[in-house]
Amino acid sequence: MSEEVKLSKDEHRKFNSRQLRGNIAEELKNDADHFEEDADKLLKFHGTYMQDDRDDRKAKNADGTKKGKSYIMMVRTRVPGGALTADQFLAELDLCEKYGNGTLRVTTRQGLQLHGVLKKNVKAAIKGINDTMLTTLAACGDVNRNVMACPAPVHDAVHQEIQALAFRLAQNFKPKTTGYYEIWLRDEHGQETNVTEFQPVEEPIYGDRYLPRKFKMAITLPEDNCVNVYANDFGLIMIREGDNILGYNVVVGGSMGRTPSAAKTFPAVAKPLCFVTPEQVIPVAEAVVKVQRDFGNREDRKVARMKYLVANWGIEKFRAKVEEYCGFSLTESKPVEVTDVDDHMGWHEQGNGKWFLGVNVECGRIKDEGELRVKSGLRKIVAKYRMPVRLTPLQGVLLCDIEESQRADIEAILAEHGVTPADHLTPVRRYSIACPAFPTCGLSITESERIMPHLIDQIEIELAKHGLLKEKMSIHMTGCPNGCARPYTPDIGFVGKSVGKYTIFLGGNVVGSRIGFIYKPPVFEEAVPQEDVVPVLAPLFAYYKAERRPGESFGDFCHRKGPEDINGRAQATMAGAAS
Ligand code: SF4
């Protein structure tokens, strides 16, 4: 540690955990339906944590007494670059049915989540994931989490290297502790974990307290920032001449989360740090992580993300410290602009005579519901053709390596299962994401995933009135300010403020390069009831239609006009309606 500090409780917990073991193995053996707090906090490093069914909280027993919490676990698989084999994808579908609630969720960081796993089944679920050569280790916790990378399976040097680099970074920053394997991968006939046997291994990157907070990495292309590189602690923007990869611009200190009760917290987009050659990527990434490890705040978790260190020091001091840790001088960033995002939906040639198909999955939830049976449709196709699968940061699924002769059959299977082809969907639906919130997230204040499709229905109606349905527009929604679905940077962000109410952010953009401002319609200000969210946006769509510049996006329009003009407009519209 750099100086004497009063460490938070979590820091002591990590230090005393015997490299992330804690009491997890012991608690797995008891009959309790939940873990105790210490074990639960450490479980995050293993890719799982405890939740409870929020819909069930008010449930009563037959005798009228309160039923108490219905504990469930979320189990997250780390999937660098979102790349899965057919067997891995099918195994996850099986596991969600066997141990979860029958749905499999594609996360906004290209991972997979099982929800509703009972404590008694969590070991079998994690073992099942590892049996397919996937892991849940470091999917959550104060370590580097899933490394994001453009998932498009294009057969050129650029896309292949982006995927390979995501995998190398993921391997490099994986915790070295053997605790994960001891706890989850020994079956009941194997050698039992014995705490007296504990032999520490070296954690050369994380040390004995791991990081102060979670850490996120992503790699992007300037013309396709589908990973939203600016929302990451450490981002790489590829610089190339044709297929010749020159290196990467490094951006640091992005993070979406904030705590409304703590004014000192804020969302931030990552700032330019330097340019690195391909050989310098890992050394510089390690230096950045170690600077955060040694100087990040370990007293107050609310301000422990690296963005606060960057903000407190300023980027110059941060850069100087990274240089000191690297042992070489850093080069200035190259003048490259990040310009667009591709959701990779629909049919695309891969460049090797084959095709890939992007399938939109609303809010990332792979399930069968009514006429829409995405889960069964995807299962049938992947089981039949055994193709690799990739997960997109906008929570979609790419079916890869498809022969021309297979296309018609695949389209027919999807149609049979009620799946709408992506080119029949509006951009606003395709570029929208939502966090899970109710009923599984313990932090959620209000709904997100469950209401997002209905809000998009209403927004589509409003956009259609002004002939704006074809405009690319990103809308992200979260059930609390924690920001898991990156709600502060899109064209429109909805952030849960209180039950049934949302703060609306405007003026971001589809590439996520700036933080939006709060839209304050009269009466509601920062807490707009769910039923009023679309009505208060509707006049702005008309304003946008009337005064936009050629090709200007809704987010760019709001940004150009600014909060004073946009909020003033809302006031005037309201006054006009009242008179
Ligand atoms: Fe839960 Fe909040 Fe994250 Fe949504 S943004 S998943 S409500 S913590």
XYZ file of C-alpha atoms and ligand atoms in Angstrom:
587
model
C 0.000 0.000 0.000
C 1.186 3.469 -0.814
C 0.318 5.035 2.544
C -1.372 4.271 5.840
C -5.101 3.987 5.239
C -8.085 2.752 7.202
C -9.024 -0.235 5.102
C -12.674 -1.002 4.445
C -14.241 -4.214 5.720
C -14.068 -5.719 2.244
C -10.317 -5.195 2.157
C -9.866 -7.156 5.383
C -12.155 -9.839 4.038
C -10.110 -10.253 0.860
C -6.818 -10.272 2.785
C -8.033 -12.900 5.230
C -9.765 -15.052 2.631
C -6.887 -17.464 1.991
C -6.859 -16.383 -1.627
C -10.612 -16.200 -2.099
C -11.514 -19.429 -0.280
C -13.105 -18.076 2.894
C -15.809 -20.395 4.179
C -17.291 -21.146 0.780
C -16.392 -24.853 0.741
C -17.750 -25.355 4.253
C -20.991 -23.493 3.561
C -21.565 -25.482 0.384
C -21.821 -28.574 2.560
C -24.518 -27.310 4.910
C -28.266 -27.421 4.321
C -28.869 -23.679 4.583
C -30.659 -22.107 1.628
C -28.224 -19.201 1.531
C -24.620 -18.227 2.196
C -23.460 -15.975 5.025
C -22.244 -12.482 4.136
C -18.502 -13.243 4.163
C -18.847 -16.192 1.815
C -21.294 -14.323 -0.398
C -18.869 -11.427 -0.910
C -16.070 -13.825 -1.867
C -18.366 -15.809 -4.140
C -18.342 -12.854 -6.534
C -14.734 -13.597 -7.456
C -15.943 -17.095 -8.365
C -18.591 -15.678 -10.716
C -21.673 -16.101 -8.595
C -23.588 -14.246 -5.941
C -26.716 -14.467 -3.936
C -29.982 -12.832 -4.872
C -33.551 -13.368 -3.816
C -36.733 -13.427 -5.827
C -37.979 -9.876 -5.309
C -41.467 -10.819 -6.517
C -41.630 -13.300 -3.675
C -40.726 -10.912 -0.862
C -44.323 -10.212 0.075
C -45.385 -13.853 -0.183
C -47.000 -15.447 2.875
C -47.151 -18.982 4.205
C -50.496 -20.807 4.482
C -50.792 -19.656 8.104
C -50.435 -16.009 7.081
C -46.914 -15.574 8.389
C -44.272 -13.979 6.189
C -42.555 -16.475 3.940
C -39.147 -14.794 4.104
C -36.665 -14.431 1.293
C -36.541 -16.973 -1.530
C -32.795 -17.152 -2.082
C -31.432 -17.757 -5.550
C -27.969 -17.493 -7.089
C -26.860 -15.786 -10.267
C -24.047 -17.667 -12.026
C -22.053 -15.698 -14.602
C -19.767 -17.200 -17.232
C -16.806 -15.151 -18.418
C -16.596 -15.360 -22.226
C -13.697 -13.267 -23.653
C -14.849 -11.618 -26.885
C -18.158 -13.469 -26.512
C -16.766 -16.505 -28.402
C -18.371 -19.901 -27.722
C -18.327 -23.288 -29.391
C -21.608 -24.970 -30.283
C -21.127 -27.427 -27.403
C -20.556 -24.612 -24.918
C -23.670 -22.733 -26.020
C -25.814 -25.863 -25.914
C -24.411 -26.831 -22.514
C -25.334 -23.414 -21.097
C -28.869 -23.856 -22.444
C -29.038 -27.248 -20.730
C -27.711 -25.805 -17.475
C -30.255 -22.982 -17.390
C -32.987 -25.588 -17.651
C -31.484 -28.050 -15.223
C -30.403 -25.656 -12.481
C -31.723 -22.189 -13.346
C -35.065 -20.596 -14.147
C -35.087 -21.905 -17.725
C -33.694 -18.691 -19.236
C -30.144 -17.878 -20.292
C -29.125 -14.239 -20.328
C -26.598 -12.656 -22.669
C -24.980 -9.900 -20.624
C -23.988 -6.422 -21.800
C -20.337 -7.557 -21.433
C -20.668 -10.568 -23.744
C -20.995 -13.069 -20.920
C -23.774 -15.464 -19.994
C -25.845 -15.594 -16.840
C -27.890 -18.334 -15.257
C -30.534 -16.962 -12.922
C -32.553 -18.615 -10.189
C -30.005 -21.289 -9.232
C -30.608 -22.699 -5.762
C -27.671 -22.845 -3.372
C -27.776 -26.629 -3.344
C -27.255 -26.624 -7.138
C -24.659 -23.889 -7.513
C -21.668 -26.231 -7.346
C -23.133 -28.519 -10.017
C -23.906 -25.513 -12.220
C -20.364 -24.124 -11.950
C -18.860 -27.560 -12.508
C -21.104 -28.007 -15.545
C -19.820 -24.732 -16.992
C -16.200 -25.774 -16.391
C -16.842 -29.182 -17.972
C -17.301 -27.319 -21.268
C -13.955 -25.500 -20.828
C -15.628 -22.241 -19.851
C -15.161 -20.597 -16.484
C -16.965 -18.391 -14.018
C -13.716 -17.393 -12.277
C -13.345 -13.595 -12.254
C -16.682 -13.019 -13.971
C -17.396 -10.716 -10.991
C -15.329 -9.465 -8.020
C -12.467 -7.002 -7.552
C -10.418 -8.278 -10.482
C -10.330 -7.839 -14.229
C -13.655 -9.139 -15.522
C -14.724 -10.355 -18.930
C -12.616 -8.791 -21.677
C -14.864 -7.412 -24.408
C -13.991 -7.420 -28.097
C -15.832 -7.011 -31.373
C -17.536 -10.388 -31.888
C -17.947 -10.199 -35.692
C -16.359 -13.430 -37.036
C -14.858 -11.672 -40.037
C -11.928 -13.564 -41.529
C -9.382 -10.787 -41.705
C -6.278 -10.113 -39.662
C -7.917 -7.269 -37.765
C -10.983 -9.090 -36.420
C -9.049 -12.259 -35.707
C -6.393 -10.372 -33.749
C -9.005 -8.486 -31.720
C -10.495 -11.782 -30.598
C -7.081 -13.334 -29.926
C -6.011 -10.310 -27.887
C -9.182 -10.485 -25.774
C -8.300 -14.078 -24.949
C -4.644 -13.240 -24.138
C -5.684 -10.398 -21.841
C -8.250 -12.618 -20.127
C -5.627 -15.306 -19.529
C -3.025 -12.837 -18.343
C -5.308 -11.222 -15.774
C -6.982 -14.377 -14.496
C -6.416 -14.749 -10.739
C -3.814 -17.421 -10.017
C -5.430 -18.734 -6.821
C -6.107 -22.475 -6.859
C -9.059 -21.979 -4.505
C -11.538 -21.921 -7.384
C -10.551 -25.380 -8.556
C -10.514 -26.800 -5.026
C -13.988 -25.510 -4.247
C -15.896 -26.116 -7.454
C -14.176 -28.824 -9.432
C -13.774 -31.621 -6.928
C -16.784 -33.906 -6.816
C -18.049 -35.572 -3.725
C -15.693 -38.490 -4.267
C -12.639 -36.306 -4.775
C -10.259 -35.039 -2.183
C -12.040 -32.699 0.178
C -10.801 -29.170 0.591
C -8.794 -29.040 3.772
C -8.080 -25.587 5.085
C -4.940 -26.738 6.877
C -3.478 -27.716 3.505
C -3.731 -24.190 2.170
C -0.590 -23.166 0.327
C -0.655 -19.663 -1.098
C 0.370 -19.172 -4.715
C 1.839 -15.983 -6.045
C -0.658 -13.426 -7.364
C 1.842 -11.309 -9.301
C -0.731 -8.826 -10.548
C -3.326 -8.711 -7.797
C -1.243 -9.183 -4.647
C -2.890 -10.204 -1.388
C -5.871 -7.856 -1.493
C -6.783 -8.071 -5.183
C -7.996 -4.779 -6.676
C -9.857 -2.047 -4.773
C -12.867 -2.592 -7.070
C -13.961 -4.288 -10.252
C -11.919 -3.640 -13.396
C -13.117 -3.769 -16.999
C -11.304 -3.995 -20.332
C -12.455 -3.760 -23.946
C -10.900 -3.646 -27.417
C -12.529 -1.778 -30.271
C -12.214 -0.638 -33.860
C -12.628 3.096 -34.561
C -15.432 2.489 -37.069
C -17.254 -0.044 -34.906
C -17.292 0.646 -31.190
C -19.843 -2.068 -30.463
C -18.095 -2.782 -27.126
C -18.462 0.817 -25.897
C -14.773 1.155 -25.131
C -15.260 4.415 -23.198
C -17.213 2.692 -20.446
C -14.174 0.622 -19.460
C -11.342 1.116 -16.971
C -8.889 0.144 -19.714
C -9.800 0.396 -23.385
C -7.877 -0.272 -26.568
C -8.762 1.409 -29.868
C -7.033 -0.338 -32.747
C -4.882 1.766 -35.076
C -4.145 0.179 -38.434
C -3.261 0.715 -42.048
C -5.401 -1.740 -43.960
C -4.735 -5.119 -42.396
C -1.478 -3.935 -40.824
C -2.063 -3.425 -37.111
C 0.151 -0.580 -35.902
C -1.042 -0.670 -32.311
C -3.737 0.806 -30.091
C -4.749 4.061 -28.489
C -5.232 3.365 -24.783
C -8.092 5.033 -22.913
C -8.474 4.764 -19.134
C -10.888 5.513 -16.330
C -14.288 4.824 -17.848
C -17.053 3.542 -15.588
C -20.799 4.038 -15.418
C -21.750 3.450 -11.794
C -22.712 6.172 -9.364
C -24.385 6.311 -5.976
C -27.182 8.919 -5.833
C -26.743 9.461 -2.095
C -23.041 10.199 -2.578
C -22.419 13.405 -4.528
C -18.753 12.444 -4.840
C -19.660 9.625 -7.246
C -20.165 10.118 -10.991
C -20.185 8.265 -14.297
C -17.172 8.892 -16.518
C -16.016 8.121 -20.036
C -12.459 6.876 -20.447
C -9.749 9.437 -21.280
C -6.861 9.090 -23.745
C -3.663 7.839 -22.101
C -1.225 6.896 -24.859
C -0.519 4.853 -27.972
C 0.952 1.367 -27.584
C 2.439 -1.052 -30.091
C 0.969 -4.580 -30.085
C 3.943 -5.773 -27.996
C 3.356 -3.077 -25.384
C -0.319 -3.907 -24.777
C 0.158 -6.417 -21.963
C 2.969 -4.543 -20.162
C 1.016 -1.280 -20.242
C -2.230 -3.004 -19.196
C -0.368 -4.590 -16.285
C 1.129 -1.253 -15.283
C -2.306 0.420 -15.329
C -3.843 -2.366 -13.243
C -0.970 -2.242 -10.757
C -1.216 1.542 -10.390
C -4.892 1.108 -9.561
C -4.003 -1.779 -7.230
C -1.488 0.327 -5.313
C -3.137 3.751 -5.358
C -6.871 3.098 -5.812
C -9.064 3.938 -2.816
C -9.305 1.025 -0.361
C -11.101 2.932 2.375
C -14.348 3.761 0.614
C -15.693 1.384 -2.028
C -18.005 4.078 -3.381
C -14.980 5.870 -4.831
C -12.697 2.910 -5.416
C -13.033 2.546 -9.200
C -10.040 3.719 -11.187
C -11.980 6.692 -12.612
C -11.675 8.413 -9.229
C -7.916 7.935 -9.165
C -7.674 9.378 -12.693
C -9.950 12.279 -11.714
C -8.093 12.998 -8.470
C -4.626 12.844 -9.966
C -5.379 14.187 -13.440
C -4.349 12.234 -16.523
C -0.763 13.641 -16.570
C 0.111 12.369 -13.108
C -1.623 9.077 -13.848
C 0.380 8.694 -17.082
C 3.641 9.457 -15.275
C 2.925 6.770 -12.687
C 2.051 4.230 -15.399
C 5.338 5.053 -17.139
C 7.181 4.479 -13.879
C 5.515 1.058 -13.504
C 6.185 0.127 -17.179
C 9.778 1.266 -17.138
C 9.500 2.943 -20.550
C 8.123 6.190 -21.951
C 4.595 6.247 -23.288
C 3.864 7.600 -26.746
C 1.136 10.148 -27.470
C -2.230 8.847 -28.687
C -2.758 8.827 -32.465
C -5.380 11.195 -33.892
C -8.129 8.669 -34.546
C -11.835 9.184 -34.031
C -14.313 6.543 -32.937
C -17.170 7.055 -35.337
C -19.842 4.365 -35.244
C -21.290 1.154 -33.842
C -22.455 -1.943 -35.676
C -24.828 -4.313 -33.903
C -23.876 -7.093 -36.368
C -27.481 -8.194 -36.781
C -28.746 -9.904 -39.940
C -26.731 -11.699 -42.637
C -23.069 -10.865 -43.301
C -20.343 -12.485 -45.359
C -17.425 -13.596 -43.234
C -14.806 -13.265 -45.958
C -14.071 -16.983 -46.199
C -17.018 -18.017 -48.353
C -19.268 -18.459 -45.294
C -21.857 -16.279 -43.573
C -22.782 -15.211 -40.100
C -26.253 -14.288 -38.907
C -26.956 -11.853 -36.087
C -30.090 -12.729 -34.128
C -31.608 -9.997 -31.978
C -32.431 -11.209 -28.458
C -34.630 -8.725 -26.658
C -32.808 -7.574 -23.504
C -30.491 -10.556 -23.962
C -32.973 -12.988 -22.430
C -32.852 -16.303 -24.293
C -36.179 -17.852 -23.421
C -39.391 -19.273 -24.834
C -42.450 -17.160 -24.147
C -45.700 -17.428 -26.045
C -45.164 -17.375 -29.783
C -41.592 -16.140 -29.436
C -39.388 -19.183 -28.775
C -35.866 -17.837 -29.218
C -34.351 -20.481 -26.956
C -35.816 -23.446 -28.827
C -35.045 -21.878 -32.196
C -31.397 -21.205 -31.370
C -31.039 -24.631 -29.791
C -32.424 -26.353 -32.854
C -30.138 -24.475 -35.256
C -26.953 -24.854 -33.197
C -27.648 -28.552 -32.490
C -28.261 -29.187 -36.182
C -25.355 -27.252 -37.703
C -22.891 -27.219 -34.761
C -21.740 -23.707 -35.597
C -19.675 -21.463 -33.291
C -21.661 -18.765 -31.528
C -20.652 -15.262 -30.506
C -22.338 -12.955 -28.025
C -22.614 -9.242 -28.782
C -22.360 -6.326 -26.323
C -25.892 -5.350 -27.385
C -27.020 -8.714 -26.030
C -27.526 -10.449 -29.378
C -26.288 -13.800 -30.676
C -24.184 -14.358 -33.816
C -24.457 -17.737 -35.519
C -21.183 -18.210 -37.371
C -19.624 -20.294 -40.190
C -22.866 -20.758 -42.108
C -22.776 -22.242 -45.612
C -24.814 -20.546 -48.330
C -26.829 -23.770 -48.673
C -27.868 -23.631 -44.975
C -29.261 -20.109 -44.977
C -32.811 -20.824 -46.096
C -33.252 -23.616 -43.542
C -31.909 -21.453 -40.713
C -34.268 -18.635 -41.663
C -37.165 -21.105 -41.746
C -36.324 -22.456 -38.283
C -36.204 -18.957 -36.830
C -39.508 -18.030 -38.470
C -41.051 -21.264 -37.132
C -40.051 -20.107 -33.646
C -41.483 -16.628 -34.037
C -38.128 -14.831 -34.321
C -38.344 -11.637 -36.377
C -35.448 -11.127 -38.822
C -33.250 -8.250 -37.691
C -33.871 -6.220 -40.855
C -37.571 -6.124 -39.938
C -36.746 -4.541 -36.587
C -36.285 -0.810 -36.080
C -32.810 0.492 -35.200
C -34.164 1.829 -31.904
C -35.103 -1.726 -30.872
C -31.846 -3.208 -32.110
C -29.685 -0.639 -30.328
C -31.496 -0.832 -27.011
C -30.335 -2.724 -23.964
C -31.585 -3.127 -20.409
C -30.204 -4.558 -17.193
C -32.116 -7.391 -15.424
C -33.273 -5.381 -12.347
C -36.476 -6.938 -10.944
C -37.031 -9.665 -9.919
C -33.483 -10.931 -9.455
C -31.187 -7.971 -8.748
C -30.928 -7.087 -5.069
C -29.943 -3.496 -5.865
C -32.764 -2.719 -8.271
C -35.021 0.144 -7.290
C -37.468 -0.393 -10.098
C -38.141 -2.362 -13.299
C -35.861 -2.422 -16.328
C -35.738 -5.538 -18.535
C -39.389 -6.376 -17.973
C -40.688 -3.008 -19.153
C -38.132 -2.030 -21.769
C -39.814 -3.830 -24.717
C -43.106 -2.026 -23.932
C -41.377 1.362 -23.773
C -39.731 0.673 -27.120
C -43.189 -0.172 -28.558
C -44.401 3.269 -27.483
C -41.261 5.071 -28.656
C -41.594 3.434 -32.061
C -45.132 4.846 -32.345
C -43.859 8.355 -31.550
C -40.899 8.103 -33.924
C -43.183 6.832 -36.695
C -45.332 9.974 -36.370
C -42.311 12.023 -37.439
C -40.869 9.643 -40.010
C -37.937 8.884 -37.722
C -38.263 5.122 -37.465
C -35.186 4.457 -39.566
C -32.874 6.598 -37.424
C -30.181 4.793 -35.456
C -30.966 5.591 -31.836
C -29.534 3.925 -28.747
C -31.629 3.583 -25.583
C -30.207 1.987 -22.449
C -32.166 1.319 -19.291
C -31.218 0.320 -15.746
C -33.224 -0.322 -12.616
C -30.802 1.695 -10.451
C -27.945 4.199 -10.892
C -25.324 1.440 -10.756
C -25.339 1.626 -14.525
C -24.866 -2.020 -15.586
C -26.386 -1.343 -19.027
C -24.295 1.837 -19.554
C -27.276 4.254 -19.360
C -25.363 7.558 -19.124
C -23.865 7.589 -22.630
C -26.503 6.572 -25.251
C -28.893 8.890 -27.122
C -31.444 8.253 -24.361
C -30.781 6.714 -20.949
C -33.383 5.654 -18.394
C -32.062 5.204 -14.868
C -34.272 3.902 -12.065
C -34.759 6.683 -9.511
C -37.504 5.303 -7.272
C -40.253 2.708 -7.644
C -41.814 3.227 -11.080
C -39.817 6.419 -11.742
C -36.814 7.171 -13.932
C -34.221 9.860 -14.479
C -33.882 10.487 -18.211
C -30.447 11.231 -19.701
C -30.195 12.864 -23.132
C -27.382 14.024 -25.364
C -25.148 10.966 -25.321
C -24.478 9.096 -28.536
C -24.462 5.623 -29.995
C -20.659 5.334 -29.688
C -20.828 6.227 -26.001
C -18.143 8.909 -26.097
C -19.851 11.454 -23.824
C -22.048 11.534 -20.737
C -25.569 12.810 -21.328
C -27.331 15.489 -19.293
C -30.419 15.083 -17.147
C -33.666 15.945 -18.882
C -35.957 17.753 -16.472
C -39.483 17.947 -17.802
C -41.701 20.212 -15.701
C -43.448 18.698 -12.683
C -41.474 15.476 -12.830
C -37.936 16.905 -13.014
C -35.533 14.034 -12.294
C -38.139 11.399 -11.474
C -40.435 10.703 -14.406
C -43.150 8.100 -13.812
C -42.936 5.128 -16.140
C -46.234 6.000 -17.842
C -44.995 9.542 -18.561
C -41.567 8.634 -19.918
C -42.661 8.487 -23.550
C -45.144 11.423 -23.370
C -42.382 13.727 -22.075
C -40.036 12.595 -24.833
C -42.586 12.924 -27.626
C -42.313 16.760 -28.038
C -38.549 16.398 -28.311
C -38.907 14.000 -31.233
C -41.009 16.641 -33.002
C -38.386 19.304 -32.181
C -35.626 17.023 -33.472
C -37.506 16.392 -36.699
C -38.057 20.108 -37.229
C -34.577 21.404 -36.426
C -32.088 18.604 -36.919
C -29.153 19.059 -39.265
C -28.722 16.609 -42.127
C -27.676 13.236 -40.761
C -27.680 14.468 -37.157
C -28.571 11.821 -34.582
C -31.032 12.473 -31.764
C -28.221 12.399 -29.197
C -26.067 14.807 -31.206
C -29.074 17.087 -31.641
C -29.784 17.199 -27.892
C -26.077 17.717 -27.209
C -25.899 20.614 -29.709
C -29.005 22.267 -28.292
C -27.853 21.688 -24.712
C -29.762 21.140 -21.451
C -30.969 24.726 -21.125
C -32.613 24.718 -24.541
C -33.986 21.183 -24.273
C -35.358 21.672 -20.775
C -36.707 25.107 -21.720
C -38.417 23.501 -24.668
C -40.074 21.023 -22.352
C -41.286 23.889 -20.136
C -42.718 25.769 -23.134
C -44.445 22.657 -24.481
C -46.023 21.996 -21.117
C -47.190 25.605 -20.776
C -48.625 25.467 -24.306
C -50.495 22.290 -23.512
C -51.937 23.840 -20.350
C -53.167 27.055 -22.023
Fe -29.140 -4.284 -10.722
Fe -28.756 -1.685 -10.880
Fe -27.147 -3.333 -12.245
Fe -29.647 -3.014 -12.988
S -28.065 -1.414 -12.972
S -28.585 -4.973 -12.758
S -30.711 -2.746 -11.076
S -27.306 -3.175 -10.034
